[in-house]
XYZ file of N, CA, C and O in Angstrom:
720
model
N 45.433 12.641 -7.466
C 46.131 11.910 -6.429
C 45.241 11.861 -5.209
O 44.535 12.796 -4.909
N 45.279 10.782 -4.488
C 44.404 10.615 -3.334
C 44.850 11.464 -2.165
O 46.013 11.841 -2.046
N 43.902 11.748 -1.293
C 44.206 12.493 -0.081
C 45.237 11.742 0.753
O 46.146 12.328 1.304
N 45.116 10.440 0.820
C 46.059 9.627 1.584
C 47.474 9.824 1.076
O 48.399 10.012 1.842
N 47.655 9.811 -0.241
C 48.993 9.968 -0.809
C 49.556 11.342 -0.491
O 50.736 11.481 -0.213
N 48.726 12.378 -0.522
C 49.218 13.722 -0.219
C 49.698 13.825 1.216
O 50.618 14.559 1.514
N 49.059 13.105 2.140
C 49.433 13.191 3.545
C 50.681 12.385 3.879
O 51.302 12.603 4.893
N 51.079 11.458 3.024
C 52.189 10.567 3.347
C 53.544 11.243 3.325
O 54.375 10.990 4.149
N 53.788 12.058 2.352
C 55.119 12.616 2.198
C 55.061 13.833 1.295
O 54.357 13.815 0.296
N 55.794 14.890 1.624
C 55.808 16.048 0.730
C 56.356 15.694 -0.649
O 56.058 16.362 -1.622
N 57.151 14.646 -0.749
C 57.750 14.276 -2.033
C 56.722 13.812 -3.042
O 56.976 13.818 -4.230
N 55.536 13.397 -2.593
C 54.540 12.913 -3.528
C 53.478 13.964 -3.830
O 52.464 13.672 -4.422
N 53.711 15.210 -3.441
C 52.722 16.261 -3.651
C 52.569 16.633 -5.120
O 51.527 17.085 -5.545
N 53.587 16.476 -5.922
C 53.536 16.810 -7.341
C 53.135 15.572 -8.124
O 53.901 14.635 -8.250
N 51.910 15.576 -8.683
C 51.412 14.378 -9.357
C 52.237 13.997 -10.573
O 52.214 12.854 -10.999
N 52.988 14.906 -11.158
C 53.817 14.586 -12.310
C 54.989 13.691 -11.966
O 55.599 13.087 -12.833
N 55.314 13.592 -10.692
C 56.467 12.806 -10.264
C 56.086 11.507 -9.572
O 56.919 10.854 -8.974
N 54.811 11.132 -9.621
C 54.359 9.959 -8.883
C 54.095 8.797 -9.824
O 53.413 8.937 -10.828
N 54.643 7.657 -9.491
C 54.351 6.429 -10.242
C 53.159 5.757 -9.593
O 52.832 6.014 -8.440
N 52.521 4.867 -10.309
C 51.381 4.191 -9.713
C 51.815 3.225 -8.627
O 52.958 2.807 -8.555
N 50.864 2.872 -7.837
C 51.098 2.035 -6.671
C 51.120 0.567 -7.082
O 50.399 0.148 -7.969
N 51.947 -0.226 -6.421
C 52.082 -1.638 -6.751
C 52.200 -2.417 -5.444
O 52.831 -1.970 -4.508
N 51.607 -3.567 -5.374
C 51.778 -4.398 -4.178
C 52.470 -5.708 -4.535
O 52.791 -5.956 -5.683
N 52.688 -6.539 -3.550
C 53.383 -7.802 -3.769
C 52.587 -8.766 -4.646
O 53.124 -9.683 -5.204
N 51.275 -8.568 -4.758
C 50.454 -9.448 -5.582
C 50.325 -8.932 -7.011
O 49.561 -9.465 -7.797
N 51.069 -7.900 -7.332
C 51.103 -7.340 -8.674
C 49.741 -6.808 -9.103
O 49.349 -6.903 -10.257
N 49.029 -6.201 -8.170
C 47.709 -5.643 -8.449
C 47.833 -4.126 -8.493
O 48.363 -3.523 -7.580
N 47.352 -3.517 -9.548
C 47.478 -2.072 -9.705
C 46.408 -1.306 -8.950
O 45.281 -1.740 -8.847
N 46.799 -0.143 -8.475
C 45.859 0.833 -7.947
C 46.448 2.178 -8.315
O 47.530 2.523 -7.873
N 45.801 2.938 -9.157
C 46.356 4.198 -9.634
C 46.228 5.268 -8.565
O 45.202 5.384 -7.919
N 47.261 6.086 -8.396
C 47.260 7.101 -7.359
C 46.165 8.132 -7.567
O 45.674 8.705 -6.626
N 45.719 8.355 -8.793
C 44.707 9.376 -9.041
C 43.332 8.779 -9.340
O 42.413 9.483 -9.681
N 43.175 7.491 -9.191
C 41.891 6.851 -9.489
C 41.466 5.893 -8.371
O 40.813 4.905 -8.608
N 41.855 6.179 -7.150
C 41.532 5.312 -6.029
C 40.029 5.307 -5.791
O 39.383 6.331 -5.852
N 39.480 4.138 -5.485
C 38.062 4.046 -5.171
C 37.755 4.860 -3.928
O 38.469 4.795 -2.933
N 36.678 5.613 -3.967
C 36.257 6.398 -2.818
C 35.863 5.444 -1.701
O 35.149 4.466 -1.910
N 36.353 5.688 -0.496
C 35.982 4.887 0.659
C 36.763 3.601 0.831
O 36.494 2.847 1.750
N 37.740 3.318 -0.036
C 38.526 2.089 0.101
C 39.352 2.150 1.387
O 39.992 3.142 1.681
N 39.344 1.081 2.149
C 40.113 1.003 3.380
C 41.548 0.612 3.031
O 41.845 -0.559 2.789
N 42.443 1.588 3.014
C 43.821 1.342 2.589
C 44.614 0.512 3.590
O 45.666 -0.013 3.251
N 44.133 0.360 4.819
C 44.849 -0.472 5.787
C 44.801 -1.943 5.396
O 45.556 -2.753 5.931
N 43.940 -2.309 4.443
C 43.892 -3.687 3.956
C 45.056 -3.996 3.013
O 45.254 -5.135 2.628
N 45.833 -2.980 2.633
C 46.908 -3.137 1.655
C 48.234 -2.643 2.234
O 48.805 -1.661 1.773
N 48.787 -3.328 3.249
C 49.986 -2.837 3.932
C 51.253 -2.878 3.089
O 52.238 -2.251 3.445
N 51.265 -3.611 1.976
C 52.489 -3.705 1.183
C 52.436 -2.828 -0.064
O 53.290 -2.950 -0.922
N 51.451 -1.960 -0.186
C 51.365 -1.084 -1.357
C 52.227 0.144 -1.138
O 52.225 0.749 -0.072
N 52.966 0.524 -2.180
C 53.870 1.664 -2.100
C 53.622 2.624 -3.252
O 53.145 2.234 -4.309
N 54.001 3.853 -3.036
C 54.051 4.851 -4.090
C 55.528 5.163 -4.307
O 56.273 5.334 -3.340
N 55.951 5.218 -5.552
C 57.307 5.661 -5.874
C 57.178 7.097 -6.371
O 56.336 7.381 -7.219
N 57.991 7.973 -5.826
C 57.912 9.388 -6.194
C 59.312 9.962 -6.310
O 60.238 9.512 -5.642
N 59.442 10.970 -7.153
C 60.690 11.714 -7.262
C 60.512 12.971 -6.423
O 59.491 13.660 -6.524
N 61.496 13.253 -5.564
C 61.433 14.425 -4.697
C 61.386 15.718 -5.498
O 61.733 15.764 -6.681
N 60.948 16.788 -4.848
C 60.768 18.076 -5.507
C 62.051 18.601 -6.151
O 62.002 19.279 -7.181
N 63.209 18.285 -5.571
C 64.478 18.736 -6.159
C 64.977 17.793 -7.251
O 66.041 17.994 -7.812
N 64.206 16.732 -7.532
C 64.496 15.752 -8.580
C 65.809 14.991 -8.351
O 66.387 14.470 -9.288
N 66.256 14.906 -7.090
C 67.512 14.202 -6.817
C 67.314 12.900 -6.050
O 68.274 12.158 -5.866
N 66.093 12.612 -5.585
C 65.865 11.392 -4.817
C 64.617 10.655 -5.299
O 63.636 11.264 -5.690
N 64.711 9.329 -5.252
C 63.557 8.471 -5.470
C 63.083 8.052 -4.088
O 63.867 7.541 -3.288
N 61.824 8.301 -3.802
C 61.257 8.024 -2.489
C 60.206 6.934 -2.624
O 59.390 6.963 -3.545
N 60.223 5.951 -1.719
C 59.165 4.954 -1.613
C 58.387 5.258 -0.349
O 58.974 5.427 0.720
N 57.062 5.336 -0.490
C 56.209 5.619 0.658
C 55.076 4.608 0.687
O 54.402 4.402 -0.319
N 54.854 3.954 1.829
C 53.744 3.004 1.919
C 52.420 3.750 1.958
O 52.347 4.887 2.416
N 51.364 3.115 1.476
C 50.047 3.745 1.548
C 49.566 3.851 2.981
O 48.798 4.730 3.316
N 50.000 2.926 3.832
C 49.595 2.934 5.227
C 50.801 3.331 6.053
O 51.865 2.737 5.939
N 50.660 4.337 6.871
C 51.754 4.804 7.698
C 52.342 6.085 7.139
O 52.096 6.454 5.998
N 53.106 6.748 7.945
C 53.637 8.049 7.557
C 55.096 7.999 7.141
O 55.649 8.997 6.736
N 55.743 6.858 7.254
C 57.168 6.805 6.941
C 57.392 6.622 5.446
O 56.630 5.968 4.760
N 58.448 7.233 4.979
C 58.875 7.023 3.601
C 60.375 6.821 3.651
O 61.020 7.146 4.633
N 60.930 6.255 2.587
C 62.368 6.012 2.562
C 62.955 6.484 1.246
O 62.320 6.370 0.196
N 64.154 7.027 1.319
C 64.875 7.380 0.106
C 65.457 6.086 -0.438
O 66.224 5.402 0.233
N 65.044 5.727 -1.649
C 65.446 4.448 -2.230
C 66.570 4.588 -3.242
O 67.206 3.610 -3.607
N 66.800 5.794 -3.741
C 67.855 6.019 -4.723
C 68.071 7.501 -4.910
O 67.249 8.324 -4.490
N 69.178 7.845 -5.550
C 69.456 9.257 -5.791
C 70.133 9.423 -7.141
O 70.721 8.491 -7.681
N 70.022 10.620 -7.674
C 70.610 10.933 -8.968
C 70.460 12.422 -9.242
O 70.091 13.193 -8.354
N 70.711 12.812 -10.456
C 70.598 14.216 -10.853
C 69.472 14.348 -11.869
O 69.492 13.684 -12.903
N 68.490 15.166 -11.575
C 67.416 15.406 -12.526
C 66.569 14.184 -12.816
O 66.226 13.920 -13.970
N 66.223 13.418 -11.777
C 65.400 12.227 -11.980
C 64.049 12.618 -12.574
O 63.493 13.657 -12.249
N 63.539 11.775 -13.439
C 62.256 12.016 -14.088
C 61.203 11.072 -13.522
O 61.451 10.392 -12.540
N 60.056 10.975 -14.169
C 58.923 10.188 -13.673
C 59.287 8.715 -13.509
O 59.737 8.061 -14.440
N 59.058 8.151 -12.311
C 59.342 6.730 -12.087
C 58.254 5.846 -12.680
O 57.124 6.293 -12.898
N 58.603 4.608 -12.924
C 57.652 3.659 -13.495
C 57.906 2.267 -12.944
O 59.039 1.792 -12.955
N 56.861 1.598 -12.432
C 56.970 0.246 -11.883
C 56.927 -0.791 -12.991
O 56.261 -0.604 -13.997
N 57.591 -1.913 -12.765
C 57.444 -3.074 -13.644
C 56.775 -4.178 -12.829
O 56.705 -4.101 -11.603
N 56.313 -5.210 -13.494
C 55.683 -6.320 -12.773
C 56.689 -7.147 -11.975
O 56.314 -7.979 -11.173
N 57.948 -6.914 -12.204
C 58.985 -7.598 -11.432
C 59.297 -6.819 -10.150
O 60.296 -7.063 -9.498
N 58.421 -5.878 -9.808
C 58.561 -5.022 -8.630
C 59.822 -4.176 -8.690
O 60.461 -3.899 -7.675
N 60.166 -3.735 -9.884
C 61.300 -2.831 -10.094
C 60.730 -1.439 -10.369
O 59.662 -1.311 -10.942
N 61.476 -0.428 -9.978
C 61.108 0.943 -10.310
C 62.172 1.455 -11.274
O 63.365 1.422 -10.979
N 61.737 1.914 -12.455
C 62.629 2.402 -13.504
C 62.520 3.919 -13.577
O 61.413 4.465 -13.563
N 63.666 4.609 -13.663
C 63.680 6.070 -13.679
C 64.789 6.573 -14.610
O 65.955 6.272 -14.379
N 64.448 7.353 -15.638
C 65.504 8.014 -16.411
C 65.881 9.323 -15.714
O 65.097 9.854 -14.919
N 67.067 9.825 -15.994
C 67.434 11.134 -15.444
C 67.701 12.117 -16.581
O 67.653 11.747 -17.753
N 67.961 13.367 -16.231
C 68.105 14.406 -17.259
C 69.346 14.245 -18.133
O 69.431 14.807 -19.211
N 70.298 13.435 -17.706
C 71.496 13.195 -18.518
C 71.325 12.029 -19.475
O 72.205 11.730 -20.259
N 70.182 11.328 -19.363
C 69.928 10.196 -20.243
C 70.252 8.850 -19.640
O 70.060 7.815 -20.270
N 70.737 8.839 -18.407
C 71.024 7.588 -17.706
C 69.707 6.963 -17.256
O 68.808 7.657 -16.804
N 69.597 5.649 -17.364
C 68.432 4.927 -16.866
C 68.832 4.235 -15.565
O 69.868 3.568 -15.501
N 68.000 4.412 -14.533
C 68.231 3.813 -13.226
C 67.136 2.809 -12.930
O 66.013 2.949 -13.415
N 67.464 1.810 -12.123
C 66.467 0.829 -11.716
C 66.646 0.517 -10.232
O 67.761 0.290 -9.758
N 65.529 0.531 -9.516
C 65.510 0.050 -8.144
C 64.955 -1.365 -8.224
O 63.791 -1.573 -8.563
N 65.816 -2.353 -7.949
C 65.409 -3.755 -8.040
C 64.474 -4.107 -6.897
O 64.378 -3.378 -5.902
N 63.772 -5.215 -7.008
C 62.873 -5.684 -5.953
C 63.625 -5.889 -4.640
O 63.043 -5.800 -3.562
N 64.927 -6.115 -4.726
C 65.769 -6.283 -3.537
C 66.184 -4.945 -2.936
O 66.973 -4.907 -2.012
N 65.667 -3.850 -3.512
C 65.956 -2.466 -3.104
C 67.394 -2.055 -3.423
O 67.989 -1.234 -2.739
N 67.954 -2.620 -4.483
C 69.278 -2.235 -4.961
C 69.112 -1.206 -6.062
O 68.424 -1.444 -7.050
N 69.729 -0.044 -5.916
C 69.662 1.057 -6.875
C 70.840 0.920 -7.831
O 71.983 0.863 -7.404
N 70.566 0.824 -9.140
C 71.646 0.580 -10.079
C 71.436 1.301 -11.405
O 70.309 1.473 -11.857
N 72.550 1.714 -12.004
C 72.522 2.303 -13.344
C 72.387 1.158 -14.346
O 73.012 0.116 -14.193
N 71.563 1.358 -15.361
C 71.317 0.327 -16.368
C 71.945 0.760 -17.690
O 71.693 1.865 -18.178
N 72.762 -0.110 -18.256
C 73.375 0.164 -19.556
C 72.312 0.052 -20.649
O 71.521 -0.887 -20.657
N 72.301 1.024 -21.554
C 71.365 1.031 -22.675
C 72.186 0.910 -23.954
O 72.936 1.814 -24.301
N 72.052 -0.216 -24.638
C 72.811 -0.456 -25.862
C 72.000 -0.177 -27.109
O 70.778 -0.316 -27.123
N 72.671 0.253 -28.148
C 72.030 0.429 -29.444
C 71.646 1.852 -29.783
O 71.231 2.129 -30.901
N 71.771 2.768 -28.836
C 71.456 4.165 -29.139
C 72.763 4.841 -29.524
O 73.645 5.030 -28.690
N 72.879 5.197 -30.809
C 74.143 5.765 -31.283
C 74.316 7.226 -30.883
O 75.424 7.691 -30.669
N 73.217 7.950 -30.795
C 73.295 9.343 -30.373
C 72.006 9.722 -29.656
O 70.947 9.183 -29.946
N 72.119 10.630 -28.702
C 70.943 11.080 -27.970
C 70.925 10.537 -26.550
O 71.810 9.796 -26.131
N 69.893 10.961 -25.815
C 69.765 10.544 -24.418
C 68.320 10.169 -24.117
O 67.387 10.758 -24.658
N 68.137 9.186 -23.263
C 66.809 8.717 -22.876
C 66.160 9.779 -21.990
O 66.747 10.219 -20.999
N 64.938 10.198 -22.342
C 64.224 11.190 -21.544
C 62.966 10.625 -20.884
O 62.454 11.200 -19.939
N 62.453 9.519 -21.385
C 61.267 8.883 -20.803
C 61.273 7.414 -21.180
O 61.890 7.034 -22.176
N 60.591 6.606 -20.395
C 60.506 5.181 -20.701
C 59.219 4.600 -20.169
O 58.561 5.175 -19.306
N 58.876 3.438 -20.699
C 57.717 2.679 -20.235
C 58.033 1.200 -20.409
O 58.329 0.745 -21.515
N 58.000 0.453 -19.303
C 58.275 -0.980 -19.330
C 56.986 -1.710 -19.698
O 55.917 -1.419 -19.156
N 57.081 -2.668 -20.629
C 55.923 -3.462 -21.052
C 55.454 -4.343 -19.897
O 56.250 -4.716 -19.028
N 54.173 -4.716 -19.886
C 53.652 -5.567 -18.815
C 54.416 -6.887 -18.637
O 54.524 -7.384 -17.528
N 54.989 -7.419 -19.714
C 55.732 -8.677 -19.581
C 57.133 -8.483 -19.003
O 57.823 -9.439 -18.683
N 57.574 -7.226 -18.857
C 58.877 -6.941 -18.277
C 60.052 -7.271 -19.174
O 61.202 -7.236 -18.747
N 59.794 -7.569 -20.447
C 60.844 -7.973 -21.373
C 61.162 -6.870 -22.375
O 62.248 -6.820 -22.917
N 60.219 -5.985 -22.594
C 60.412 -4.906 -23.568
C 60.261 -3.561 -22.883
O 59.623 -3.452 -21.834
N 60.856 -2.546 -23.499
C 60.739 -1.190 -22.968
C 60.633 -0.211 -24.142
O 61.306 -0.378 -25.156
N 59.744 0.751 -24.001
C 59.644 1.843 -24.972
C 60.450 3.004 -24.402
O 60.349 3.326 -23.210
N 61.283 3.605 -25.233
C 62.159 4.698 -24.804
C 61.945 5.919 -25.682
O 61.859 5.796 -26.903
N 61.894 7.088 -25.075
C 61.912 8.334 -25.822
C 63.350 8.836 -25.747
O 63.925 8.958 -24.663
N 63.939 9.104 -26.907
C 65.340 9.523 -26.980
C 65.411 10.911 -27.606
O 64.930 11.126 -28.724
N 66.000 11.864 -26.864
C 66.209 13.221 -27.377
C 67.473 13.224 -28.223
O 68.532 12.795 -27.768
N 67.343 13.673 -29.461
C 68.479 13.725 -30.386
C 69.265 15.023 -30.197
O 68.676 16.064 -29.933
N 70.584 14.990 -30.356
C 71.388 16.206 -30.220
C 71.004 17.282 -31.255
O 71.141 18.467 -31.002
N 70.500 16.837 -32.385
C 70.116 17.770 -33.448
C 68.748 18.410 -33.200
O 68.313 19.255 -33.960
N 68.070 17.991 -32.130
C 66.748 18.513 -31.805
C 65.680 17.477 -32.049
O 65.835 16.579 -32.865
N 64.583 17.593 -31.355
C 63.496 16.635 -31.488
C 63.785 15.356 -30.724
O 64.898 15.113 -30.270
N 62.763 14.566 -30.577
C 62.873 13.290 -29.874
C 62.199 12.202 -30.680
O 61.255 12.466 -31.417
N 62.692 10.981 -30.525
C 62.131 9.835 -31.245
C 61.728 8.763 -30.251
O 62.250 8.680 -29.139
N 60.806 7.926 -30.694
C 60.355 6.797 -29.897
C 61.039 5.541 -30.401
O 61.235 5.378 -31.605
N 61.410 4.663 -29.496
C 62.033 3.410 -29.895
C 61.670 2.290 -28.946
O 61.155 2.526 -27.853
N 61.931 1.076 -29.376
C 61.695 -0.117 -28.554
C 63.007 -0.846 -28.331
O 63.900 -0.801 -29.174
N 63.108 -1.528 -27.197
C 64.306 -2.314 -26.887
C 63.911 -3.481 -25.992
O 62.790 -3.546 -25.487
N 64.856 -4.393 -25.797
C 64.663 -5.555 -24.933
C 65.304 -5.302 -23.576
O 66.383 -4.723 -23.489
N 64.652 -5.794 -22.532
C 65.265 -5.802 -21.203
C 65.859 -7.196 -21.040
O 65.152 -8.196 -21.134
N 67.162 -7.247 -20.828
C 67.864 -8.529 -20.722
C 68.301 -8.714 -19.272
O 69.029 -7.893 -18.726
N 67.837 -9.803 -18.687
C 68.186 -10.125 -17.302
C 69.076 -11.365 -17.305
O 68.657 -12.414 -17.766
N 70.288 -11.233 -16.792
C 71.223 -12.359 -16.691
C 71.790 -12.388 -15.283
O 71.526 -11.495 -14.479
N 72.603 -13.388 -15.009
C 73.259 -13.465 -13.701
C 74.177 -12.263 -13.480
O 74.403 -11.852 -12.343
N 74.685 -11.690 -14.567
C 75.580 -10.538 -14.468
C 74.835 -9.232 -14.210
O 75.433 -8.232 -13.828
N 73.518 -9.213 -14.433
C 72.750 -7.995 -14.187
C 71.693 -7.757 -15.245
O 71.377 -8.629 -16.048
N 71.172 -6.538 -15.245
C 70.105 -6.137 -16.161
C 70.654 -5.103 -17.131
O 71.360 -4.176 -16.734
N 70.330 -5.268 -18.419
C 70.708 -4.287 -19.438
C 69.527 -4.066 -20.369
O 68.579 -4.845 -20.398
N 69.603 -2.983 -21.129
C 68.634 -2.709 -22.188
C 69.408 -2.808 -23.492
O 70.436 -2.147 -23.655
N 68.915 -3.655 -24.408
C 69.644 -3.912 -25.654
C 68.715 -3.886 -26.860
O 67.505 -4.066 -26.726
N 69.301 -3.704 -28.025
C 68.578 -3.829 -29.283
C 67.624 -2.683 -29.588
O 66.590 -2.899 -30.210
N 67.960 -1.480 -29.163
C 67.085 -0.338 -29.412
C 66.917 -0.108 -30.907
O 67.862 -0.180 -31.674
N 65.665 0.127 -31.299
C 65.385 0.495 -32.682
C 64.291 1.544 -32.684
O 63.347 1.502 -31.894
N 64.447 2.499 -33.564
C 63.501 3.611 -33.659
C 62.183 3.157 -34.278
O 62.163 2.293 -35.165
N 61.090 3.734 -33.803
C 59.754 3.453 -34.313
C 59.199 4.762 -34.873
O 59.215 5.785 -34.190
N 58.718 4.723 -36.126
C 58.148 5.927 -36.746
C 56.820 6.273 -36.078
O 55.972 5.414 -35.861
N 56.660 7.544 -35.738
C 55.435 8.018 -35.102
C 54.872 9.168 -35.915
O 55.522 10.207 -36.053
N 53.657 8.976 -36.458
C 52.972 10.049 -37.174
C 53.812 10.674 -38.264
O 54.870 10.181 -38.636
N 53.345 11.794 -38.767
C 54.085 12.513 -39.803
C 54.379 11.626 -40.998
O 53.633 10.731 -41.353
N 55.508 11.860 -41.610
C 55.944 11.052 -42.752
C 57.399 10.657 -42.542
O 58.051 11.129 -41.627
N 57.891 9.808 -43.422
C 59.293 9.391 -43.314
C 60.232 10.587 -43.476
O 61.313 10.624 -42.916
N 59.794 11.574 -44.231
C 60.624 12.767 -44.454
C 60.544 13.733 -43.271
O 61.482 14.462 -43.014
N 59.411 13.748 -42.563
C 59.220 14.665 -41.437
C 58.542 13.930 -40.278
O 57.357 14.120 -40.022
N 59.277 13.044 -39.568
C 58.663 12.317 -38.462
C 58.274 13.277 -37.335
O 58.890 14.315 -37.147
N 57.238 12.898 -36.599
C 56.759 13.705 -35.506
C 57.629 13.495 -34.277
O 58.026 12.378 -33.960
N 57.943 14.583 -33.558
C 58.727 14.491 -32.341
C 57.845 13.962 -31.205
O 56.651 14.163 -31.180
N 58.455 13.255 -30.242
C 57.753 12.625 -29.129
C 58.326 13.158 -27.822
O 59.531 13.350 -27.717
N 57.464 13.389 -26.819
C 57.986 13.858 -25.528
C 57.804 12.856 -24.388
O 58.511 12.918 -23.405
N 56.844 11.939 -24.522
C 56.608 10.975 -23.443
C 55.969 9.717 -24.029
O 55.515 9.724 -25.166
N 55.957 8.664 -23.257
C 55.351 7.410 -23.676
C 54.553 6.874 -22.495
O 54.948 7.001 -21.358
N 53.389 6.284 -22.781
C 52.555 5.809 -21.669
C 51.672 4.685 -22.074
O 51.689 4.136 -23.115
């Protein structure tokens, strides 16, 4: 993580809770791979999304300036992830998926198709239409699956989840803890 990011807010001190930076032009700059000597004042609309140390708040902090804002709250929030639609997606420890829309609206997202288990991690595809989900099963272990992100006038949902086999064999699939 860059020195600049560490100075912005105590909430971004833990690199495990920091999502990459995104600006209005949809140009990536990774928090841990910033070019040495880059003048960050040239990027006033770049933000870092971070989960606070108590895992109950989603914080947005600009790269330039010292102010940060609490953008959402929940219980046991996990690693945030940006989409190209300028949304921040965050699963929580209960399996609920949250999204901070580009309009800064914090909302719970319905996830359809998962018959048992809870979402523990996610990754939105670059096209913003698909999402990979890690689902912890009540019987133990976790599986990887894919689903569609559906955007309608009524809101955003995740639908059509289906499990994807990862390593191992059909008789003994490998457990998954994260997706990236």
